[in-house]
mmCIF file of N, CA and C in Angstrom:
data_model
loop_
_atom_site.group_PDB
_atom_site.id
_atom_site.type_symbol
_atom_site.label_atom_id
_atom_site.label_comp_id
_atom_site.label_asym_id
_atom_site.label_seq_id
_atom_site.Cartn_x
_atom_site.Cartn_y
_atom_site.Cartn_z
ATOM 1 N N VAL A 84 36.067 9.073 41.973
ATOM 2 C CA VAL A 84 37.383 9.786 41.618
ATOM 3 C C VAL A 84 37.317 11.044 40.676
ATOM 4 N N ALA A 85 37.284 11.912 41.378
ATOM 5 C CA ALA A 85 36.757 13.353 40.775
ATOM 6 C C ALA A 85 37.427 13.311 39.367
ATOM 7 N N GLY A 86 37.131 14.397 38.674
ATOM 8 C CA GLY A 86 37.445 14.460 37.186
ATOM 9 C C GLY A 86 36.776 13.809 36.419
ATOM 10 N N HIS A 87 36.744 12.791 36.822
ATOM 11 C CA HIS A 87 35.700 11.093 35.823
ATOM 12 C C HIS A 87 34.478 11.508 34.925
ATOM 13 N N GLY A 88 33.737 12.832 35.664
ATOM 14 C CA GLY A 88 32.079 13.261 34.977
ATOM 15 C C GLY A 88 32.597 14.159 34.060
ATOM 16 N N GLU A 89 31.564 14.319 33.268
ATOM 17 C CA GLU A 89 31.563 15.356 32.385
ATOM 18 C C GLU A 89 32.243 16.446 32.119
ATOM 19 N N GLY A 90 31.785 17.389 33.193
ATOM 20 C CA GLY A 90 32.152 18.711 33.997
ATOM 21 C C GLY A 90 31.707 20.047 33.132
ATOM 22 N N SER A 91 32.099 20.959 33.255
ATOM 23 C CA SER A 91 31.577 21.446 32.883
ATOM 24 C C SER A 91 32.862 22.628 31.855
ATOM 25 N N VAL A 92 32.273 23.510 30.909
ATOM 26 C CA VAL A 92 33.169 23.915 30.108
ATOM 27 C C VAL A 92 34.277 25.308 30.544
ATOM 28 N N GLN A 93 33.822 25.683 31.644
ATOM 29 C CA GLN A 93 34.474 26.466 32.590
ATOM 30 C C GLN A 93 35.675 25.823 33.473
ATOM 31 N N GLU A 94 35.389 24.907 33.604
ATOM 32 C CA GLU A 94 36.288 23.802 34.383
ATOM 33 C C GLU A 94 37.680 23.892 33.595
ATOM 34 N N THR A 95 38.919 23.854 34.567
ATOM 35 C CA THR A 95 40.535 24.503 33.751
ATOM 36 C C THR A 95 41.096 23.179 33.350
ATOM 37 N N CYS A 96 40.904 22.086 33.731
ATOM 38 C CA CYS A 96 41.210 20.969 33.479
ATOM 39 C C CYS A 96 41.050 20.593 31.829
ATOM 40 N N ARG A 97 42.198 20.512 31.106
ATOM 41 C CA ARG A 97 42.239 20.062 29.477
ATOM 42 C C ARG A 97 42.871 18.522 29.138
ATOM 43 N N GLY A 98 42.870 17.750 30.618
ATOM 44 C CA GLY A 98 43.897 16.724 30.464
ATOM 45 C C GLY A 98 44.862 17.208 30.646
ATOM 46 N N SER A 99 45.672 17.795 30.442
ATOM 47 C CA SER A 99 47.186 17.807 30.875
ATOM 48 C C SER A 99 47.737 18.513 32.167
ATOM 49 N N SER A 100 48.422 18.035 32.481
ATOM 50 C CA SER A 100 49.133 18.766 33.618
ATOM 51 C C SER A 100 49.701 20.274 33.490
ATOM 52 N N PRO A 101 49.264 21.099 34.486
ATOM 53 C CA PRO A 101 49.280 20.942 35.853
ATOM 54 C C PRO A 101 47.720 20.739 36.114
ATOM 55 N N HIS A 102 47.058 21.091 35.237
ATOM 56 C CA HIS A 102 45.789 21.400 35.422
ATOM 57 C C HIS A 102 44.903 20.234 36.054
ATOM 58 N N CYS A 103 45.609 19.462 35.384
ATOM 59 C CA CYS A 103 44.666 17.970 35.418
ATOM 60 C C CYS A 103 45.133 17.226 36.729
ATOM 61 N N SER A 104 43.778 16.986 37.805
ATOM 62 C CA SER A 104 43.831 16.260 38.919
ATOM 63 C C SER A 104 43.726 14.827 38.661
ATOM 64 N N CYS A 105 43.650 14.499 37.454
ATOM 65 C CA CYS A 105 43.685 12.947 37.336
ATOM 66 C C CYS A 105 45.068 12.608 36.885
ATOM 67 N N TRP A 106 45.853 13.548 36.331
ATOM 68 C CA TRP A 106 47.633 13.011 35.984
ATOM 69 C C TRP A 106 47.812 12.497 36.754
ATOM 70 N N LEU A 107 47.811 12.742 37.934
ATOM 71 C CA LEU A 107 48.224 11.802 38.905
ATOM 72 C C LEU A 107 50.011 12.455 39.160
ATOM 73 N N GLY A 108 50.212 13.244 38.724
ATOM 74 C CA GLY A 108 51.826 13.875 38.911
ATOM 75 C C GLY A 108 52.961 12.404 38.670
ATOM 76 N N ASP A 109 52.654 11.835 38.092
ATOM 77 C CA ASP A 109 53.293 10.997 37.602
ATOM 78 C C ASP A 109 53.881 11.029 36.209
ATOM 79 N N PRO A 110 55.578 11.561 36.192
ATOM 80 C CA PRO A 110 56.007 12.367 34.682
ATOM 81 C C PRO A 110 56.379 11.076 34.149
ATOM 82 N N CYS A 111 56.110 9.527 34.308
ATOM 83 C CA CYS A 111 56.587 8.396 33.739
ATOM 84 C C CYS A 111 55.322 7.636 32.994
ATOM 85 N N CYS A 112 54.024 8.400 33.709
ATOM 86 C CA CYS A 112 52.759 7.475 33.139
ATOM 87 C C CYS A 112 52.787 8.803 31.844
ATOM 88 N N ARG A 113 52.656 7.860 30.734
ATOM 89 C CA ARG A 113 52.545 8.862 29.229
ATOM 90 C C ARG A 113 51.061 7.909 28.856
ATOM 91 N N ARG A 114 50.758 7.162 28.764
ATOM 92 C CA ARG A 114 49.274 6.857 28.341
ATOM 93 C C ARG A 114 48.335 6.547 29.508
ATOM 94 N N PRO A 115 47.237 7.001 29.324
ATOM 95 C CA PRO A 115 45.745 7.191 30.251
ATOM 96 C C PRO A 115 45.950 5.494 30.962
ATOM 97 N N THR A 116 45.338 5.329 31.760
ATOM 98 C CA THR A 116 45.292 3.954 32.521
ATOM 99 C C THR A 116 43.800 4.332 33.109
ATOM 100 N N ILE A 117 43.253 3.357 33.475
ATOM 101 C CA ILE A 117 41.740 2.803 33.970
ATOM 102 C C ILE A 117 41.341 4.025 35.559
ATOM 103 N N ARG A 118 42.445 4.673 36.166
ATOM 104 C CA ARG A 118 42.713 5.511 37.048
ATOM 105 C C ARG A 118 42.519 7.263 36.464
ATOM 106 N N SER A 119 43.194 6.972 35.247
ATOM 107 C CA SER A 119 43.057 8.922 34.553
ATOM 108 C C SER A 119 41.405 9.083 33.985
ATOM 109 N N CYS A 120 41.826 10.536 34.390
ATOM 110 C CA CYS A 120 40.487 11.129 33.976
ATOM 111 C C CYS A 120 39.820 11.144 32.347
ATOM 112 N N TRP A 121 38.751 10.702 31.889
ATOM 113 C CA TRP A 121 38.358 11.372 30.452
ATOM 114 C C TRP A 121 39.124 12.200 29.746
ATOM 115 N N ARG A 122 39.396 13.266 30.224
ATOM 116 C CA ARG A 122 39.955 14.643 29.697
ATOM 117 C C ARG A 122 41.453 14.199 29.479
ATOM 118 N N TYR A 123 42.014 13.729 30.331
ATOM 119 C CA TYR A 123 43.604 13.089 30.065
ATOM 120 C C TYR A 123 43.290 12.148 29.224
ATOM 121 N N SER A 124 42.479 11.204 28.819
ATOM 122 C CA SER A 124 42.903 10.136 28.120
ATOM 123 C C SER A 124 42.539 10.814 26.864
ATOM 124 N N PHE A 125 41.287 11.407 26.634
ATOM 125 C CA PHE A 125 40.891 11.951 25.475
ATOM 126 C C PHE A 125 41.909 12.749 24.410
ATOM 127 N N ARG A 126 42.955 13.630 25.283
ATOM 128 C CA ARG A 126 43.845 14.871 25.408
ATOM 129 C C ARG A 126 45.333 13.808 24.584
ATOM 130 N N HIS A 127 45.169 12.903 25.148
ATOM 131 C CA HIS A 127 46.026 11.881 24.821
ATOM 132 C C HIS A 127 46.165 11.239 23.029
ATOM 133 N N HIS A 128 45.104 10.891 23.178
ATOM 134 C CA HIS A 128 44.600 10.372 22.114
ATOM 135 C C HIS A 128 44.489 11.860 20.797
ATOM 136 N N GLN A 129 44.065 12.574 20.920
ATOM 137 C CA GLN A 129 44.528 14.048 20.308
ATOM 138 C C GLN A 129 45.608 14.199 19.743
ATOM 139 N N GLN A 130 46.391 14.312 20.721
ATOM 140 C CA GLN A 130 47.843 14.188 20.775
ATOM 141 C C GLN A 130 48.766 13.110 19.783
ATOM 142 N N GLU A 131 48.257 12.020 20.146
ATOM 143 C CA GLU A 131 48.720 10.871 19.049
ATOM 144 C C GLU A 131 48.074 11.048 17.736
ATOM 145 N N ALA A 132 47.132 11.226 17.614
ATOM 146 C CA ALA A 132 46.656 11.654 16.419
ATOM 147 C C ALA A 132 47.114 12.560 15.708
ATOM 148 N N ASN A 133 47.569 13.507 16.489
ATOM 149 C CA ASN A 133 47.742 14.936 15.485
ATOM 150 C C ASN A 133 49.545 14.702 15.205
ATOM 151 N N ASP A 134 50.236 14.012 16.031
ATOM 152 C CA ASP A 134 51.795 13.885 16.142
ATOM 153 C C ASP A 134 51.687 12.739 14.718
ATOM 154 N N THR A 135 50.801 12.232 14.371
ATOM 155 C CA THR A 135 50.904 10.797 13.410
ATOM 156 C C THR A 135 50.101 11.396 11.947
ATOM 157 N N GLY A 136 49.698 12.793 11.596
ATOM 158 C CA GLY A 136 49.285 13.582 10.781
ATOM 159 C C GLY A 136 47.331 13.119 10.805
ATOM 160 N N GLY A 137 46.648 12.629 11.911
ATOM 161 C CA GLY A 137 45.732 12.598 11.944
ATOM 162 C C GLY A 137 44.882 13.662 12.231
ATOM 163 N N PHE A 138 43.279 13.356 12.392
ATOM 164 C CA PHE A 138 42.331 14.530 12.948
ATOM 165 C C PHE A 138 41.605 14.512 13.827
ATOM 166 N N MET A 139 40.245 14.865 14.057
ATOM 167 C CA MET A 139 39.395 14.579 14.620
ATOM 168 C C MET A 139 38.394 15.015 14.414
ATOM 169 N N ILE A 140 37.303 14.016 14.406
ATOM 170 C CA ILE A 140 35.573 13.977 13.670
ATOM 171 C C ILE A 140 34.985 14.328 14.818
ATOM 172 N N GLN A 141 34.148 15.180 14.874
ATOM 173 C CA GLN A 141 33.090 15.440 15.835
ATOM 174 C C GLN A 141 31.919 15.564 15.195
ATOM 175 N N VAL A 142 30.911 15.215 15.929
ATOM 176 C CA VAL A 142 29.309 14.608 15.779
ATOM 177 C C VAL A 142 28.522 16.031 15.981
ATOM 178 N N VAL A 143 27.900 16.664 15.765
ATOM 179 C CA VAL A 143 27.307 18.013 16.067
ATOM 180 C C VAL A 143 25.639 17.499 15.821
ATOM 181 N N GLU A 144 25.088 17.642 16.584
ATOM 182 C CA GLU A 144 23.855 16.914 16.492
ATOM 183 C C GLU A 144 22.753 18.420 17.138
ATOM 184 N N GLU A 145 21.929 19.092 15.813
ATOM 185 C CA GLU A 145 21.053 19.742 16.119
ATOM 186 C C GLU A 145 21.745 20.686 15.971
ATOM 187 N N ARG A 146 22.789 21.298 15.882
ATOM 188 C CA ARG A 146 23.742 22.118 15.337
ATOM 189 C C ARG A 146 24.506 22.979 17.162
ATOM 190 N N VAL A 147 24.065 21.823 17.882
ATOM 191 C CA VAL A 147 24.406 21.833 19.328
ATOM 192 C C VAL A 147 25.569 21.126 19.683
ATOM 193 N N LEU A 148 26.889 22.026 20.362
ATOM 194 C CA LEU A 148 27.667 20.999 20.843
ATOM 195 C C LEU A 148 27.464 20.418 22.304
ATOM 196 N N GLY A 149 27.497 19.067 23.026
ATOM 197 C CA GLY A 149 27.435 19.365 24.401
ATOM 198 C C GLY A 149 28.718 19.937 25.076
ATOM 199 N N ALA A 150 28.576 19.672 26.637
ATOM 200 C CA ALA A 150 30.010 20.216 27.437
ATOM 201 C C ALA A 150 31.016 19.420 27.264
ATOM 202 N N GLY A 151 30.572 18.114 27.221
ATOM 203 C CA GLY A 151 31.797 17.890 27.451
ATOM 204 C C GLY A 151 32.606 17.647 25.533
ATOM 205 N N GLN A 152 31.916 18.013 24.584
ATOM 206 C CA GLN A 152 32.157 18.167 23.317
ATOM 207 C C GLN A 152 32.749 19.686 23.103
ATOM 208 N N GLN A 153 32.415 20.474 24.208
ATOM 209 C CA GLN A 153 32.992 21.622 24.163
ATOM 210 C C GLN A 153 34.654 21.616 24.397
ATOM 211 N N ILE A 154 34.724 20.684 25.708
ATOM 212 C CA ILE A 154 35.988 21.265 26.277
ATOM 213 C C ILE A 154 37.047 20.197 25.682
ATOM 214 N N GLU A 155 36.344 19.043 24.476
ATOM 215 C CA GLU A 155 36.976 18.600 23.637
ATOM 216 C C GLU A 155 37.504 19.208 22.218
ATOM 217 N N GLU A 156 36.771 20.114 22.085
ATOM 218 C CA GLU A 156 36.957 21.466 21.380
ATOM 219 C C GLU A 156 38.534 22.111 21.689
ATOM 220 N N GLN A 157 38.328 22.688 22.573
ATOM 221 C CA GLN A 157 39.288 23.640 23.333
ATOM 222 C C GLN A 157 40.436 22.664 23.545
ATOM 223 N N MET A 158 40.566 21.356 23.635
ATOM 224 C CA MET A 158 41.507 20.741 23.673
ATOM 225 C C MET A 158 42.002 20.321 22.433
ATOM 226 N N ALA A 159 41.729 20.417 21.361
ATOM 227 C CA ALA A 159 41.742 20.024 20.117
ATOM 228 C C ALA A 159 42.496 21.518 19.863
ATOM 229 N N ALA A 160 41.848 22.376 20.299
ATOM 230 C CA ALA A 160 42.623 23.605 19.618
ATOM 231 C C ALA A 160 43.997 23.696 20.829
ATOM 232 N N ASP A 161 44.042 23.071 21.538
ATOM 233 C CA ASP A 161 45.235 23.204 22.460
ATOM 234 C C ASP A 161 46.416 22.660 21.814
ATOM 235 N N VAL A 162 46.070 21.120 21.515
ATOM 236 C CA VAL A 162 47.025 20.511 20.864
ATOM 237 C C VAL A 162 47.488 20.655 19.286
ATOM 238 N N GLY A 163 46.421 21.724 18.731
ATOM 239 C CA GLY A 163 46.723 22.107 17.562
ATOM 240 C C GLY A 163 46.139 20.691 16.297
ATOM 241 N N ILE A 164 45.285 20.177 16.395
ATOM 242 C CA ILE A 164 45.106 19.033 15.510
ATOM 243 C C ILE A 164 43.534 19.236 14.591
ATOM 244 N N LYS A 165 43.620 19.142 13.267
ATOM 245 C CA LYS A 165 42.424 19.860 12.698
ATOM 246 C C LYS A 165 41.482 18.835 12.882
ATOM 247 N N VAL A 166 39.608 19.659 13.091
ATOM 248 C CA VAL A 166 38.649 19.193 13.396
ATOM 249 C C VAL A 166 37.919 19.469 12.586
ATOM 250 N N PHE A 167 37.303 18.081 12.347
ATOM 251 C CA PHE A 167 36.091 18.144 10.805
ATOM 252 C C PHE A 167 34.905 17.806 11.212
ATOM 253 N N LYS A 168 33.822 18.837 11.114
ATOM 254 C CA LYS A 168 32.236 18.827 12.126
ATOM 255 C C LYS A 168 31.253 18.076 11.014
ATOM 256 N N LEU A 169 30.486 17.011 11.645
ATOM 257 C CA LEU A 169 29.816 16.525 10.563
ATOM 258 C C LEU A 169 28.303 17.206 11.610
ATOM 259 N N SER A 170 27.516 17.878 10.821
ATOM 260 C CA SER A 170 26.256 18.142 11.528
ATOM 261 C C SER A 170 24.642 17.260 11.258
ATOM 262 N N VAL A 171 24.508 16.679 12.036
ATOM 263 C CA VAL A 171 23.653 15.453 11.733
ATOM 264 C C VAL A 171 21.789 16.609 12.442
ATOM 265 N N PRO A 172 21.113 16.505 11.498
ATOM 266 C CA PRO A 172 19.860 17.224 11.677
ATOM 267 C C PRO A 172 18.793 16.425 12.944
ATOM 268 N N ALA A 173 18.361 17.155 13.531
ATOM 269 C CA ALA A 173 17.285 16.504 14.383
ATOM 270 C C ALA A 173 16.324 15.260 13.789
ATOM 271 N N ASN A 174 16.296 15.678 12.504
ATOM 272 C CA ASN A 174 15.102 14.370 11.651
ATOM 273 C C ASN A 174 16.304 13.179 11.543
ATOM 274 N N PHE A 175 17.480 13.110 11.724
ATOM 275 C CA PHE A 175 18.195 12.351 11.326
ATOM 276 C C PHE A 175 17.635 10.699 11.372
ATOM 277 N N ASP A 176 17.613 9.689 10.820
ATOM 278 C CA ASP A 176 17.416 8.172 11.003
ATOM 279 C C ASP A 176 18.780 7.545 10.370
ATOM 280 N N ALA A 177 19.185 7.035 11.354
ATOM 281 C CA ALA A 177 20.206 6.328 11.170
ATOM 282 C C ALA A 177 20.126 4.776 10.151
ATOM 283 N N ASN A 178 18.575 4.425 10.254
ATOM 284 C CA ASN A 178 18.453 3.331 9.511
ATOM 285 C C ASN A 178 18.380 3.601 7.875
ATOM 286 N N SER A 179 18.114 4.970 7.486
ATOM 287 C CA SER A 179 18.773 5.194 6.186
ATOM 288 C C SER A 179 19.543 5.728 5.653
ATOM 289 N N PRO A 180 20.088 5.140 4.357
ATOM 290 C CA PRO A 180 20.995 5.439 3.498
ATOM 291 C C PRO A 180 21.357 7.093 3.338
ATOM 292 N N ILE A 181 22.500 7.450 4.068
ATOM 293 C CA ILE A 181 23.179 8.735 3.018
ATOM 294 C C ILE A 181 24.116 8.837 2.578
ATOM 295 N N THR A 182 24.143 9.810 1.919
ATOM 296 C CA THR A 182 25.214 10.037 0.884
ATOM 297 C C THR A 182 25.879 11.525 1.025
ATOM 298 N N LEU A 183 27.252 11.258 0.880
ATOM 299 C CA LEU A 183 28.224 11.926 1.167
ATOM 300 C C LEU A 183 28.518 12.935 -0.299
ATOM 301 N N SER A 184 28.956 14.199 -0.242
ATOM 302 C CA SER A 184 29.067 14.691 -1.243
ATOM 303 C C SER A 184 30.360 15.351 -0.952
ATOM 304 N N PRO A 185 31.136 16.229 -1.921
ATOM 305 C CA PRO A 185 32.537 17.041 -1.692
ATOM 306 C C PRO A 185 32.033 18.373 -1.692
#
């Protein structure tokens, strides 16, 4: 199904109609389905989180966002949801304890 891949940042689809080819044109379908593309599903959850006072956490590995993360970031701006970024260094060891500070 078109739109199921990660895609490029330049693509116009941001998970909302009329730009999302996976929206399927069904105005009654509000929740993503197995046939929805990842962008539609992700944006739906961003909107739900924003509507209920939530936020988005984005993990940034080695100071670089992947193509999909860049699309998620643009969709977050469209939705208006607050985004917190967690930077992870190249030498991050998931087995070592970490300390978070304010």
